[in-house]
Structures are given as C-alpha cells and as structure tokens.
Short mmCIF file of C-alpha atoms in Angstrom, two decimals:
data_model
loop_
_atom_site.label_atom_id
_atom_site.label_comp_id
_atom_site.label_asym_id
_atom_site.label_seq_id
_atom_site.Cartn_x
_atom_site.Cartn_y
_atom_site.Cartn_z
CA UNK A 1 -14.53 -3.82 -20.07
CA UNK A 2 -13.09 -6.85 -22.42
CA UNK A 3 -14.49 -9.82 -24.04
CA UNK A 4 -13.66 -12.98 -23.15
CA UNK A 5 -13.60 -16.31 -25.06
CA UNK A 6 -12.70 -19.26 -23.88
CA UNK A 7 -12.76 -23.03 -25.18
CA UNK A 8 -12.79 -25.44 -22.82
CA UNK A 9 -12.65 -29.75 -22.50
CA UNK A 10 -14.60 -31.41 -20.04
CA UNK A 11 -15.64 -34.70 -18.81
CA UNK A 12 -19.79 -34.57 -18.27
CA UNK A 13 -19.94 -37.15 -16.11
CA UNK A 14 -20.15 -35.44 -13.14
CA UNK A 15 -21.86 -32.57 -13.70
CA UNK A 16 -25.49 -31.82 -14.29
CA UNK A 17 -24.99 -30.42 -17.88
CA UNK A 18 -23.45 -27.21 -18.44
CA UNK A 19 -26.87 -24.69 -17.40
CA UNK A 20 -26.58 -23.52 -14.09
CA UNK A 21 -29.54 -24.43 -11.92
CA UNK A 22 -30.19 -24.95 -8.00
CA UNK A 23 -28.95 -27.89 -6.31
CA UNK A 24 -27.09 -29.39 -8.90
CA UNK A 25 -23.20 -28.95 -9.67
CA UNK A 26 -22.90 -27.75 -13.23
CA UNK A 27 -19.98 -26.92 -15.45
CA UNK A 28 -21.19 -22.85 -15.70
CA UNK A 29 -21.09 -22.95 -11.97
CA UNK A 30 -17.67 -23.82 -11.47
CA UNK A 31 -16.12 -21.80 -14.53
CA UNK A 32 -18.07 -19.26 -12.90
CA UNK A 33 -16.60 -19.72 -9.63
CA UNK A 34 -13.38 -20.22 -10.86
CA UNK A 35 -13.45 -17.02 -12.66
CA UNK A 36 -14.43 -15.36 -9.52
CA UNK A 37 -11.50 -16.41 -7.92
CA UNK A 38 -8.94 -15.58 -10.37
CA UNK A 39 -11.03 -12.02 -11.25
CA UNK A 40 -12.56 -11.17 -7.54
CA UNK A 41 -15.56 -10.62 -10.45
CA UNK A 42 -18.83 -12.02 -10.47
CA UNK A 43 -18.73 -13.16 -14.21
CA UNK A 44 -21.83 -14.27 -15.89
CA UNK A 45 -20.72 -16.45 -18.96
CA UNK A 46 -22.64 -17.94 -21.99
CA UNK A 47 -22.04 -21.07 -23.65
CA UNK A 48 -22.08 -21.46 -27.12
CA UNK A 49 -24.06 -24.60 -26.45
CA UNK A 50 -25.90 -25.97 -23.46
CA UNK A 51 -24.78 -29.96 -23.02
CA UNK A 52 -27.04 -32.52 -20.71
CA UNK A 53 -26.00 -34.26 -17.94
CA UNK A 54 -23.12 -36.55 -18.50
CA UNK A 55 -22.64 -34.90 -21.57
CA UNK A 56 -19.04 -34.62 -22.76
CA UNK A 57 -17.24 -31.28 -24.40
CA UNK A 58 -13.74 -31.32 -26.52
CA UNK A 59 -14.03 -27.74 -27.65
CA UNK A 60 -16.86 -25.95 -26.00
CA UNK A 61 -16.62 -22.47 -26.43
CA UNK A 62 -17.62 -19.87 -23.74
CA UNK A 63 -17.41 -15.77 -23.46
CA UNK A 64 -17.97 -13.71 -20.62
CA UNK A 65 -17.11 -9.92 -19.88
CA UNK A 66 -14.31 -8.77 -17.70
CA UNK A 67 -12.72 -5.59 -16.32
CA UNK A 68 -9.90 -8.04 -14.74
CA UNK A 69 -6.53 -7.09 -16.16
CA UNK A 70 -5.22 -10.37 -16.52
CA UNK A 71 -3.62 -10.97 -19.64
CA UNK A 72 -6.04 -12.99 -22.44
CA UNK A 73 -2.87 -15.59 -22.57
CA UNK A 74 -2.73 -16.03 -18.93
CA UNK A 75 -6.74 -17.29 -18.42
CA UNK A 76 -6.34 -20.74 -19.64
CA UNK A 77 -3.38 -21.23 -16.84
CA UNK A 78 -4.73 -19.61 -14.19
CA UNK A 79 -8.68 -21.30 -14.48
CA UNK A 80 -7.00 -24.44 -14.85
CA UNK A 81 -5.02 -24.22 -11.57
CA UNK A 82 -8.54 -23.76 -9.94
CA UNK A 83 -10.57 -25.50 -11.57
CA UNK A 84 -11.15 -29.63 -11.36
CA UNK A 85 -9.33 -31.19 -13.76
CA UNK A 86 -12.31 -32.49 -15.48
CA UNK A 87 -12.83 -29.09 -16.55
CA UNK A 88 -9.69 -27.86 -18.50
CA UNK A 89 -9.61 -24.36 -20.71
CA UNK A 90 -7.48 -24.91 -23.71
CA UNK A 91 -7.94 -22.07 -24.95
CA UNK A 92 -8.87 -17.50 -25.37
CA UNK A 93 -8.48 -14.58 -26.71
CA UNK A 94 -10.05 -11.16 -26.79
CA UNK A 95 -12.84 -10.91 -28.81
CA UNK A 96 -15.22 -7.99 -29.76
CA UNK A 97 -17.33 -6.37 -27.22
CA UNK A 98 -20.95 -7.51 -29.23
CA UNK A 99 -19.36 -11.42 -29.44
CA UNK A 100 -21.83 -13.56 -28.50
CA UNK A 101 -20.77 -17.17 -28.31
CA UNK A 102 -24.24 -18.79 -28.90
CA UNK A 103 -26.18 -16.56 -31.14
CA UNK A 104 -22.53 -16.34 -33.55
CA UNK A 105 -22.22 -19.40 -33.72
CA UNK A 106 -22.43 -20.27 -37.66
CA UNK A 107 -22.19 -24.28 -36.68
CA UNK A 108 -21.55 -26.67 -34.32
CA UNK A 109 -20.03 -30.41 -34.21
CA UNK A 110 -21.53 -32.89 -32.65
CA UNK A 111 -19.63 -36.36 -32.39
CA UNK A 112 -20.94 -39.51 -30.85
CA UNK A 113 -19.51 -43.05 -29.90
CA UNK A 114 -21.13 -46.19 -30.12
CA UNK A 115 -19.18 -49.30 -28.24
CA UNK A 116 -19.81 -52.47 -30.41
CA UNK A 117 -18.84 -55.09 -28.57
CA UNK A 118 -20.19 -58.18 -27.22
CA UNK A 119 -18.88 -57.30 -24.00
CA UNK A 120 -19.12 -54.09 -22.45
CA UNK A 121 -14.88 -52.61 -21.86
CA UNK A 122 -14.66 -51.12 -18.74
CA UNK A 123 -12.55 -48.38 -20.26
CA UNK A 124 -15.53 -47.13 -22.22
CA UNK A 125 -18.56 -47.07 -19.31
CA UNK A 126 -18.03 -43.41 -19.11
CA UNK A 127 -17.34 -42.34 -22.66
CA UNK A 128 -19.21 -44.07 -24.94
CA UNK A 129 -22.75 -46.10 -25.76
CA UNK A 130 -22.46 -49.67 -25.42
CA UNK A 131 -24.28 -51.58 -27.65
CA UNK A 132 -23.58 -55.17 -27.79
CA UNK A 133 -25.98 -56.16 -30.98
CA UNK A 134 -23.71 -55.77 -34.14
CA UNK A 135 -24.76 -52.83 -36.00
CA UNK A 136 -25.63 -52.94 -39.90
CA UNK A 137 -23.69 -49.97 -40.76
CA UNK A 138 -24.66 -49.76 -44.30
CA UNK A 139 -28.36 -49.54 -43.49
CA UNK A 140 -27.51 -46.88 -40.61
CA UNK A 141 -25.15 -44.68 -43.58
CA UNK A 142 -28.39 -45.21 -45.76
CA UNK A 143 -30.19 -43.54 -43.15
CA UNK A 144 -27.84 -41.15 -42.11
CA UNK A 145 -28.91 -39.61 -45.91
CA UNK A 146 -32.27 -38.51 -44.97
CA UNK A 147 -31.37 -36.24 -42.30
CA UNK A 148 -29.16 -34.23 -44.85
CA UNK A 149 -30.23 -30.56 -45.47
CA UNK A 150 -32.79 -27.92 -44.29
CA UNK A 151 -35.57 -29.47 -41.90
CA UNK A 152 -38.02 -29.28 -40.06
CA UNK A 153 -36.33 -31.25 -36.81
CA UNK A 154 -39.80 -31.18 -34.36
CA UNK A 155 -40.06 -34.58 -33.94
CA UNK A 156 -36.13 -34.62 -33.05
CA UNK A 157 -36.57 -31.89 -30.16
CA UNK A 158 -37.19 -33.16 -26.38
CA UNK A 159 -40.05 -32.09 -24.43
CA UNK A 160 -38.82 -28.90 -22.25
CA UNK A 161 -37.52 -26.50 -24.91
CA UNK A 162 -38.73 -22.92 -25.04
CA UNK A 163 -37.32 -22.50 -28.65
CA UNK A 164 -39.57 -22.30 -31.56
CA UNK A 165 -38.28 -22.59 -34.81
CA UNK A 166 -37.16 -26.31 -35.60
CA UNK A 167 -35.72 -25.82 -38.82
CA UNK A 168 -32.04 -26.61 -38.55
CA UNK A 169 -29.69 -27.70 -41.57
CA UNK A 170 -27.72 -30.88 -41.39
CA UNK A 171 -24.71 -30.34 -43.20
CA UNK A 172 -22.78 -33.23 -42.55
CA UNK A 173 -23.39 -36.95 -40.98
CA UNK A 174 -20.26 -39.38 -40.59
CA UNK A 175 -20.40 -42.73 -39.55
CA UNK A 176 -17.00 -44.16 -39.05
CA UNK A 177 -16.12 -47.51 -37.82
CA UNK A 178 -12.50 -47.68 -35.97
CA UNK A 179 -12.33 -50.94 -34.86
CA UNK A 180 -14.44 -51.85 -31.76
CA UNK A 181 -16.07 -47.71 -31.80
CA UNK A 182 -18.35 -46.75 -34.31
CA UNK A 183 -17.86 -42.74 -34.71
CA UNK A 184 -21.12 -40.45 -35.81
CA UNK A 185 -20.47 -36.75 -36.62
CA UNK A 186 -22.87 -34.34 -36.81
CA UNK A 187 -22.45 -30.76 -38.48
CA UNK A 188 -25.27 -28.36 -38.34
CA UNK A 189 -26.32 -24.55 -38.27
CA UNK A 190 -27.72 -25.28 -35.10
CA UNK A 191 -28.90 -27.98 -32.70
CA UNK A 192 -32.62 -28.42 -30.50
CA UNK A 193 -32.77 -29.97 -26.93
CA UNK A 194 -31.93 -33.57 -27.57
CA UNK A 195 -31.53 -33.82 -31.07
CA UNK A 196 -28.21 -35.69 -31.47
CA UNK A 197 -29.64 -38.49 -28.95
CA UNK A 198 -32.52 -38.43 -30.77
CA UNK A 199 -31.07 -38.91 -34.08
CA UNK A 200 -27.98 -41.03 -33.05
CA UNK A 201 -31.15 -43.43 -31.30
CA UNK A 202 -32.89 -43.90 -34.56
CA UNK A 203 -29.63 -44.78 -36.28
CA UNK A 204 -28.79 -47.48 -33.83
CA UNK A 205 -32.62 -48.71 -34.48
CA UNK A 206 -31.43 -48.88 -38.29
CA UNK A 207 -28.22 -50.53 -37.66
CA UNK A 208 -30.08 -53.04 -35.57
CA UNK A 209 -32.88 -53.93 -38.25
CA UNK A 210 -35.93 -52.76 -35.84
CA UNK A 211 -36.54 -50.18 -38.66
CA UNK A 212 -36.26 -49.57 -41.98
CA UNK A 213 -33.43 -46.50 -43.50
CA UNK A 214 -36.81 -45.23 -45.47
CA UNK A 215 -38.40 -44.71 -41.99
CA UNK A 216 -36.62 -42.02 -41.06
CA UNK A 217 -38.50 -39.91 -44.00
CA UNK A 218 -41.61 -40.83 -41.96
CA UNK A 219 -40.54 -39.92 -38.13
CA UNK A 220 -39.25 -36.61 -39.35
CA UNK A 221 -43.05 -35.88 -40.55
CA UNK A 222 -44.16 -37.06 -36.91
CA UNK A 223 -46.14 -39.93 -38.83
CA UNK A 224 -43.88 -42.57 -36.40
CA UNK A 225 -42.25 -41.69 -33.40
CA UNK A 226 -38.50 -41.50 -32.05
CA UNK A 227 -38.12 -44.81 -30.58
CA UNK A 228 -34.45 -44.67 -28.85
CA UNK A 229 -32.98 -41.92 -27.23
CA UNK A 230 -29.54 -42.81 -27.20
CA UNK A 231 -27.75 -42.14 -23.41
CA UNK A 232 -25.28 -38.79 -22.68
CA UNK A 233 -22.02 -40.16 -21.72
CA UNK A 234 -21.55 -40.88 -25.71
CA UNK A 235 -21.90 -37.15 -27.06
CA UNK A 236 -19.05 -34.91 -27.54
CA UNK A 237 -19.51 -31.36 -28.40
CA UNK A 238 -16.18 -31.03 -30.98
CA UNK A 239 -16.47 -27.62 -32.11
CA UNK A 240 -18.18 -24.63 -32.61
CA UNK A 241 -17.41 -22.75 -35.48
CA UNK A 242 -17.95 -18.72 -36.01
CA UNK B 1 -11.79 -81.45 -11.44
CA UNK B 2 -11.77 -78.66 -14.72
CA UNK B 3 -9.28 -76.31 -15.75
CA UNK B 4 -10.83 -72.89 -16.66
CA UNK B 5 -9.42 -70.08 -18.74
CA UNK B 6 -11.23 -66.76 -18.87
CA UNK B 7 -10.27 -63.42 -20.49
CA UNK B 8 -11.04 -60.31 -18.55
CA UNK B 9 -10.85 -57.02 -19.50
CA UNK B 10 -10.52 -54.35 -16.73
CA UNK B 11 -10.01 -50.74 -15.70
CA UNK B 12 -6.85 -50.71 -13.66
CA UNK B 13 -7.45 -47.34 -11.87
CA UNK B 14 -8.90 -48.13 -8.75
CA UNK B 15 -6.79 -51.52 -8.47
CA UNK B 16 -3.26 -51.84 -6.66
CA UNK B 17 -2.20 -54.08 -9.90
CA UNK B 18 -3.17 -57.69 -10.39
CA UNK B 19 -1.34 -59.35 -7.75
CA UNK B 20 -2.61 -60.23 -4.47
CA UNK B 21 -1.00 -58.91 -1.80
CA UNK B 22 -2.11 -57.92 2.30
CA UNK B 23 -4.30 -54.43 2.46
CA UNK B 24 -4.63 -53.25 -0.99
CA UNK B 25 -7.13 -54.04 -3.49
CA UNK B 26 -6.36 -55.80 -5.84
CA UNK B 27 -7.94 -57.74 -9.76
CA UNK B 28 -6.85 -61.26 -8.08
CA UNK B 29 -8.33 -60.45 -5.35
CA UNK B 30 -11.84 -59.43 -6.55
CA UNK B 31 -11.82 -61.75 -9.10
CA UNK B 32 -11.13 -64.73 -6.58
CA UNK B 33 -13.60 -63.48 -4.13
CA UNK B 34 -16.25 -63.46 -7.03
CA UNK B 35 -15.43 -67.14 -7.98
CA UNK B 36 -16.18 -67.98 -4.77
CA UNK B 37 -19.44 -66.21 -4.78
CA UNK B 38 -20.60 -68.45 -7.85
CA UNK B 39 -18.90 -71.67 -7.03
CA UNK B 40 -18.78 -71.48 -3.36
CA UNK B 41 -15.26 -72.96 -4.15
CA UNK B 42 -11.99 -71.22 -2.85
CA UNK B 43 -10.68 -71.08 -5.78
CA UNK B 44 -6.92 -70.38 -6.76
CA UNK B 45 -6.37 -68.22 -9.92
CA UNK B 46 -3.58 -67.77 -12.42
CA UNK B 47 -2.99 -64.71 -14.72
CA UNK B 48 -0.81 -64.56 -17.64
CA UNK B 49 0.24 -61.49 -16.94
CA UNK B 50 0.96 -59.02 -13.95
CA UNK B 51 0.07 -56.09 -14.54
CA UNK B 52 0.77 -52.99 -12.06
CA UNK B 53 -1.39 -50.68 -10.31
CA UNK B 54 -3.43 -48.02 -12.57
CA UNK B 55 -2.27 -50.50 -15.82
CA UNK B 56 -5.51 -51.54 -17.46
CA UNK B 57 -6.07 -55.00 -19.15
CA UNK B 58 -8.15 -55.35 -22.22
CA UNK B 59 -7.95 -59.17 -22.55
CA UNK B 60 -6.13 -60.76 -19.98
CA UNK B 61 -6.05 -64.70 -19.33
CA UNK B 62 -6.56 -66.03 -16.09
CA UNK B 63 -7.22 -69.76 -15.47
CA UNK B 64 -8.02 -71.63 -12.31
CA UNK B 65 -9.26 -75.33 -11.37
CA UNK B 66 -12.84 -75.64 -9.97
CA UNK B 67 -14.99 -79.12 -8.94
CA UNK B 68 -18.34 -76.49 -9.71
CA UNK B 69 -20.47 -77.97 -12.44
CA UNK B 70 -21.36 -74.53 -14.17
CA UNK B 71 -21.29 -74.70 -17.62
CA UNK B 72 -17.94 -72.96 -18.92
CA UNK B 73 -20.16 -70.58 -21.15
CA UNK B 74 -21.83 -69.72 -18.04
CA UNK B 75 -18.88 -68.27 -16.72
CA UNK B 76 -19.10 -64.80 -18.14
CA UNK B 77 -22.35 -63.90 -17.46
CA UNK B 78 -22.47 -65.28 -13.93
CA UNK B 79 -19.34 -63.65 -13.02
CA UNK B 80 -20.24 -60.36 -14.29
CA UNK B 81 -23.17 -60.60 -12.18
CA UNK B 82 -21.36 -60.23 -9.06
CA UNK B 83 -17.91 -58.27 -10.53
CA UNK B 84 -17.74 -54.38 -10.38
CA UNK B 85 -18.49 -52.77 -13.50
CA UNK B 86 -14.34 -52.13 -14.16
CA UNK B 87 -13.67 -55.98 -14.59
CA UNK B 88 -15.19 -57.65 -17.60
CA UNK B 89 -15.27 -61.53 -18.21
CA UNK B 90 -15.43 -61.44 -21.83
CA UNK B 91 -14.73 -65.00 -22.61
CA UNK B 92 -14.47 -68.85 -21.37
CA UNK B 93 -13.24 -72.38 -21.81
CA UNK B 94 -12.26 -75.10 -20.69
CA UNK B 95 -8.47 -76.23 -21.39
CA UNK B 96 -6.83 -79.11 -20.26
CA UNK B 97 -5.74 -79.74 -16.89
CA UNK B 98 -2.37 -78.81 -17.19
CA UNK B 99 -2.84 -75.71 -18.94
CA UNK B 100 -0.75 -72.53 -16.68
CA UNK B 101 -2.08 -69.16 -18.23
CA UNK B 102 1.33 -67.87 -17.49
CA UNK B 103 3.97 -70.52 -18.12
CA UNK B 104 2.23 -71.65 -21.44
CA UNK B 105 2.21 -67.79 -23.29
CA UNK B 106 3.73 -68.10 -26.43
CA UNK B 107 3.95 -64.10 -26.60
CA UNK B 108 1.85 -60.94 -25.29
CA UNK B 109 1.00 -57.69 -27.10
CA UNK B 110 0.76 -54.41 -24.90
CA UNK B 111 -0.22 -51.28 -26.01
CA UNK B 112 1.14 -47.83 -24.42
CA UNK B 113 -1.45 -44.38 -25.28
CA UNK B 114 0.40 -41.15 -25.15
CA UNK B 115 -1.91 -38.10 -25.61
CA UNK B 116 -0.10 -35.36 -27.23
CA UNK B 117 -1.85 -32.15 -27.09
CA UNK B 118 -1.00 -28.90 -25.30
CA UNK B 119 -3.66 -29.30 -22.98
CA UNK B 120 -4.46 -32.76 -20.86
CA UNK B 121 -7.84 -33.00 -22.64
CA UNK B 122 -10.26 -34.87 -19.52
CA UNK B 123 -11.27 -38.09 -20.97
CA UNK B 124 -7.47 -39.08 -21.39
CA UNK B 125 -6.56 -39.13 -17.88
CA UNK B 126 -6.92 -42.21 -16.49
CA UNK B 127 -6.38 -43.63 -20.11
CA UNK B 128 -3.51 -42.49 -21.56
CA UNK B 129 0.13 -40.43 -20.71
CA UNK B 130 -0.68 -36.77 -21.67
CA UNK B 131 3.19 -35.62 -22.88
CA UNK B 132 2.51 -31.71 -24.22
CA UNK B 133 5.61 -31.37 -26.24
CA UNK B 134 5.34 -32.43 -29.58
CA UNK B 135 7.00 -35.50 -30.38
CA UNK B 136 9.74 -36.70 -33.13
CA UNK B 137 7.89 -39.60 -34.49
CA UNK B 138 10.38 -40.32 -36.69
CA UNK B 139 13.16 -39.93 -34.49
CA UNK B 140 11.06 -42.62 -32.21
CA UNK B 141 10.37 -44.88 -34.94
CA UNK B 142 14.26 -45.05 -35.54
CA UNK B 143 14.48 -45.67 -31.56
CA UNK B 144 12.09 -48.46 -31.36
CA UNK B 145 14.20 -50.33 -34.20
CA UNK B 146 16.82 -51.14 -31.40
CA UNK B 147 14.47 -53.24 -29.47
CA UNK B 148 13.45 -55.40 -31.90
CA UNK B 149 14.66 -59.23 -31.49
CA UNK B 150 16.30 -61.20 -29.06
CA UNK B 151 18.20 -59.19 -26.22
CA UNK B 152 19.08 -58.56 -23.04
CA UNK B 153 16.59 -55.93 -21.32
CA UNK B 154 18.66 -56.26 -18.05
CA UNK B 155 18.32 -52.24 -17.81
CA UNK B 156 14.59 -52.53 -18.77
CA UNK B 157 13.29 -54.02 -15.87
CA UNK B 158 12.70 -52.50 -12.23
CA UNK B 159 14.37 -53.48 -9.28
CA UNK B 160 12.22 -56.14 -7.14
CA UNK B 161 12.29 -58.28 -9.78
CA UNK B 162 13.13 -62.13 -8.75
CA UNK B 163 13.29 -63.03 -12.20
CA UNK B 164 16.92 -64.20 -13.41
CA UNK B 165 16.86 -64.62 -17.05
CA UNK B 166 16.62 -61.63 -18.29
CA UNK B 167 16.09 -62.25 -22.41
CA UNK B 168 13.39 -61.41 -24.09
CA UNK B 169 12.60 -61.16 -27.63
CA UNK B 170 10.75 -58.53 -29.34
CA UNK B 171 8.82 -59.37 -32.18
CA UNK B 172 6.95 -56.13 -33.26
CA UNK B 173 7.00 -52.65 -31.66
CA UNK B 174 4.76 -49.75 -33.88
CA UNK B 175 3.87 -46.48 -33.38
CA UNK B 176 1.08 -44.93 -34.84
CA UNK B 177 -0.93 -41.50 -34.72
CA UNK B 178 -4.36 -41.20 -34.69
CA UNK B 179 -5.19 -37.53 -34.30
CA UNK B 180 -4.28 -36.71 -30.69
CA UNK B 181 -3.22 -39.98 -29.46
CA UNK B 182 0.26 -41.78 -30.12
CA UNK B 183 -0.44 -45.40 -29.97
CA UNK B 184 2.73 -47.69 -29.09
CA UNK B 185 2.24 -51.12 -29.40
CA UNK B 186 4.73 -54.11 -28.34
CA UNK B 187 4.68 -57.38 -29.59
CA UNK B 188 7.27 -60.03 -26.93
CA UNK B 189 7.68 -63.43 -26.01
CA UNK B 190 7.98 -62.49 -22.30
CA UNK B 191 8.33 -59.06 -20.84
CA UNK B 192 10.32 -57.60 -17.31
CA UNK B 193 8.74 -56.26 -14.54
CA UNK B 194 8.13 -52.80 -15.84
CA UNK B 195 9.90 -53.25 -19.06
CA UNK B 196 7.14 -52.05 -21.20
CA UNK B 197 7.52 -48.81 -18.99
CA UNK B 198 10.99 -48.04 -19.33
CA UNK B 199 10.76 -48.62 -23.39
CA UNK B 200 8.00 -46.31 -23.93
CA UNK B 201 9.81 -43.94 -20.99
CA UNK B 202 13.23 -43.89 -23.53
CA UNK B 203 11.11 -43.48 -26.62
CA UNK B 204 9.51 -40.33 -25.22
CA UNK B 205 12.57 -39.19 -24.25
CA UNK B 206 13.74 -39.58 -27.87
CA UNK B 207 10.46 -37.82 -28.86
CA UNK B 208 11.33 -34.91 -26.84
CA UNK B 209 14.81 -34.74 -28.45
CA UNK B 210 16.75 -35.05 -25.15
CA UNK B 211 18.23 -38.65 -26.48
CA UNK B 212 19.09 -39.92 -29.63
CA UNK B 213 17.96 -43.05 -31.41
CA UNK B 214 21.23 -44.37 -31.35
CA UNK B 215 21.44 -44.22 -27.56
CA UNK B 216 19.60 -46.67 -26.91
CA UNK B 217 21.92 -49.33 -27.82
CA UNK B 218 23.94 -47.82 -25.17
CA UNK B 219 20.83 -47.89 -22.26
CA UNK B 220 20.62 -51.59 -23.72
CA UNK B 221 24.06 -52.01 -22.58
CA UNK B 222 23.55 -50.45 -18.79
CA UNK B 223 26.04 -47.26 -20.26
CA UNK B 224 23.54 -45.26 -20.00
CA UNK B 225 20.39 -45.19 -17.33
CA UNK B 226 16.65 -45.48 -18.24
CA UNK B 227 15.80 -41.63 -17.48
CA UNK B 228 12.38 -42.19 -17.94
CA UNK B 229 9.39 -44.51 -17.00
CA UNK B 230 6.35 -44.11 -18.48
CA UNK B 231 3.01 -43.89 -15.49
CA UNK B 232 0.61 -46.70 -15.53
CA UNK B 233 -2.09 -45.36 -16.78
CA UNK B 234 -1.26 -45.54 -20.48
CA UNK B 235 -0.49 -48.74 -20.20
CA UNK B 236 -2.77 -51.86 -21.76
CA UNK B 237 -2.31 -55.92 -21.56
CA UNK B 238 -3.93 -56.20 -25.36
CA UNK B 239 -3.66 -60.01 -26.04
CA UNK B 240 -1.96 -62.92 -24.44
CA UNK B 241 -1.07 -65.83 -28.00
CA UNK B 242 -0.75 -69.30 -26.45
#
C-alpha cells in the first residue's frame, strides 16, 4: 500500500465543487473515476480543500492510497490522458503512509479576481467577478488590515458547515491592481465554508463606499452583517502548503 | 443617414472569425443580425480588422450607416441586450459619413499569450498557446528586433490572401513575462492575413532554440520557410489608432 499525492488545476465551472455528492458531476468523482481506470482500484481520495461550485483550483492538492504499481512519475500522464482537460494533474509523489492532505495542511492560498471594467470582457465571464463600479482601492487595502491575525471568523462562515471552531489566522491579504483585474490573496492556517466570498464581498462593499474600512471591526463581532457574497467563478485555490 | 462606429470586444471561440461567409457562424454575422433586431434596419457593417476563427478581439472597430434615430450612446446597452454574452459593445459614436473603420486605421496593436508551464493549466485554453518548453526570452527578444520597421512580410502572410502590396511597417513588437504567461505584443500600420501568426510562430521557434535570431532575416527574404504558425487562440485584436 503507497501514498499518493497529487496536485491538480482545474476549471470549476462545470463541476459542482470538488465534494462528491448524488446527482451532481464533481471534480472527486471524476479523479476518482479516472483513477479507477488507470488502477482497476476503487480509490477514495481527500482534498486538501473542498472548493464550491464554479470554483476554480491552480494547485489543489489531493492524496489517496494505492496498491497500483504504477510508477509515482507516471500518474500525472496517465490521469491526464483520461481525464477532461479541465481537470489536469501537474503534479505527485509518494508521500508517507499517515499523510493526510487536509488535516497537514499548515496553510492555504486563496486568490481572487475582480474585473473592473465598465464593460463586462467576454474573456473574463468564466474567470473572474465583474464589477463595473470603480473600486476605491485604498479604502478596500485599509480594510483588508482588519482581517489580519488570529480571529474569530463566525460571522465569515456560510450556513451548512459542521465545523466548530472559527478561529482561523489571516496571515496575509494582497490587493493588487494589474491593469483592468484587481488581484486579492488570501493566506491563512485554515479556511471556513465561504469565507473568501465572504470576505472578498465586504471588500468590494469598501471599495465601492457602501461601507466604511472601520466596519469591518464591527461585522467580525456579528454587530453588522456580511452584506455581499462575492460569486465562485472568481476564486482560485493557489496553494496549499505543508 | 449616420455613420456609426462601435468597439466590441469578443470571445472568438465559438466564432468561424469575423467575416461573413455561407454556413458558419460568424461576429459579422451576429453582430448584423442584432442591428437589425434594434433598428429593424438591414444594416451593412465594417470592421477594422479580420480576425480568424478562435482569435478573440478586445476592442475592435466596426462602423456601419443606419437611418434609426437611437441615440449613439444608446448603442451599447441596447445591443448588448440582444448579443450573446461573448460579444461586448463597449463603446459608440458617431463619425462622419465617410469614415471606413478599415481603410482609415492609422495602425493596430495585437497581442499574442503564450502560456509556458509544463502542464496546460485549464483556464489558459481557449486563451492563450500553452508551449511546455521553456523559452529563450532573450534569444526572442533579439528575434523580434528583425521585424521592426518598414518591410516586406511577403513570407508572413498565408496563402488566400488577395492583397498585393505586401509592406507593412512595424512600429513596436515586446515581449514580456508575467509569471506563467509570455505576453507578445505588436504594434503595425497594417498587418497580412495571418501575419501576426507566423511572427509569433518564428519567435517560438527561436524560443525553443531550433532557429536563430539571425534567421529571420533570411525567412524575411523567402530563404527560409515560416515553420511555424502560432493557433488562434492566443491571439487578441487590442486597439485599432485612427
């Protein structure tokens, strides 16, 4: 028996997120099927983090067991000749038997793009958040500040997570403008259910002047609420570091 | 009677180029059929520049003649209305009557995207060239300094082409990195049926080592053949200067 990890790039848009679940085509279904066809091995895998619908990955990183003999070098070719090619592995090796690729992970990367434009480009319908009101980016980086650090991230979290502890530590928060794309990174320890969108919304209500940077101090105590969720097709999972 | 110009921006993937022509879709061809919708005018459009099937356009200039009383700013939005999502109006005027979108370019910009990673990450495929060897910028950079100015591009343009003067003069042509992308951008008066193509095509080639800089000077001369043309779908109309 041999542990796999894999990274893979995909394209969310047509999936239903990465968590398999009935009648929907997610991205653990076919890896999972793809594996089974390269393997003739029904292989369960875990990812290190679960993305939404229309959710995109550059570097997601997934490990599964294996008594398949197939060379660790030879996975990423032979998955990619079966999978779809908006699913692409770019990368594995052979990892410790106890490697977990979610509960190891030490941090994660979140990116997320913002079109600012008055019109929306065509080019960007699937890959990015088009907002045509020009964005105050000073005001959003002001912002940006109070999320910094060890907190309490409840008010951040969807509806429809199981997990309990909100505390999560922001290490990092980028915003980058390149011209018509404004870029926001996000480093943390760890991630809840919708938290990026959640966050990456209340920026964009900064940048647009419906609230204060100061505000942000009160949502995160629940004293106002999250008023924009921003939409999947901008989020990129980057990387997952161990 | 007024004389329109409009910039579009589209997504050139599902598209058999701009050009109308008998069963195949094409931009003229939607666009037309959508200025008809609004003005209940037949209405004859001109673009400033064809571009092929799969090439995208992120502000290309059309203009056409119209007895509709819509305002001009009214264009965009009404348009839109009725377009598909991959083709944009992003602007309007009104120029004078004997304005020709094509015939009155004083020069064009395109940009070429070449992805250069070791695995065709999903987001870049209908966007950009994915080329996984690692290329020679430098070597290219030397390359491109061949093209610049007034010559002959004879051997840069594909056959089908009824066009007999075959000068053009090349005013800028940079490359640039930006992480994973190579971003190739040309700067003509006028540009050949597939010239931009079979530049970026040689350039690669000179990436890749199999040509040198100097060579091209000899491809410029018809001594040696174009031995490579770059696919469509890297391939953007950036600006149109009149």
């Amino acid at each position: 028996m041999r542990n796999i990890k894999i990274t893979i790039s995909y394209d969310g848009t047509n999936y239903s997120g990465t968590q398999k679940q009935k009648n929907a085509l997610t991205i653990q279904e076919v890896l999972e099927k793809s594996l089974e066809k390269i393997t003739n091995e029904k292989i369960k895998t875990i990812f290190a983090g679960r993305t939404d619908a229309g959710v995109h990955a550059k570097a997601q990183v997934v490990n599964f067991k294996t008594n398949s003999s197939i060379p660790v070098e030879k996975f990423p070719p032979a998955l990619n000749s079966v999978l779809p090619k908006d699913i692409v592995v770019i990368g594995s090796e052979e990892v410790a038997l106890e490697f977990h690729s979610r509960y190891d992970a030490k941090s994660k990367v979140y990116k997320y793009l913002i079109l600012n434009t008055s019109f929306c480009l065509p080019f960007y319908r699937r890959y990015a958040y088009w907002v045509p009101e020009k964005l105050d980016l000073e005001k959003m980086e002001k912002a940006a500040i109070y999320f910094l650090g060890k907190k309490d991230f409840t008010y951040f979290c969807k509806k429809g997570s199981s997990v309990k502890n909100k505390i999560c530590e922001i290490y990092n928060l980028k915003i980058k403008k390149n011209k018509d794309l404004i870029e926001i990174e996000i480093k943390a320890n760890r991630f809840l259910y919708g938290m990026v969108r959640m966050i990456v919304g209340t920026l964009i209500e900064v940048g647009k002047n419906k609230i204060k940077p100061e505000e942000v101090k009160e949502i995160l105590k629940g004293e106002k609420k999250v008023q924009n969720i921003a939409p999947p097709q901008g989020l990129y999972l980057i990387k997952v570091n161990y």
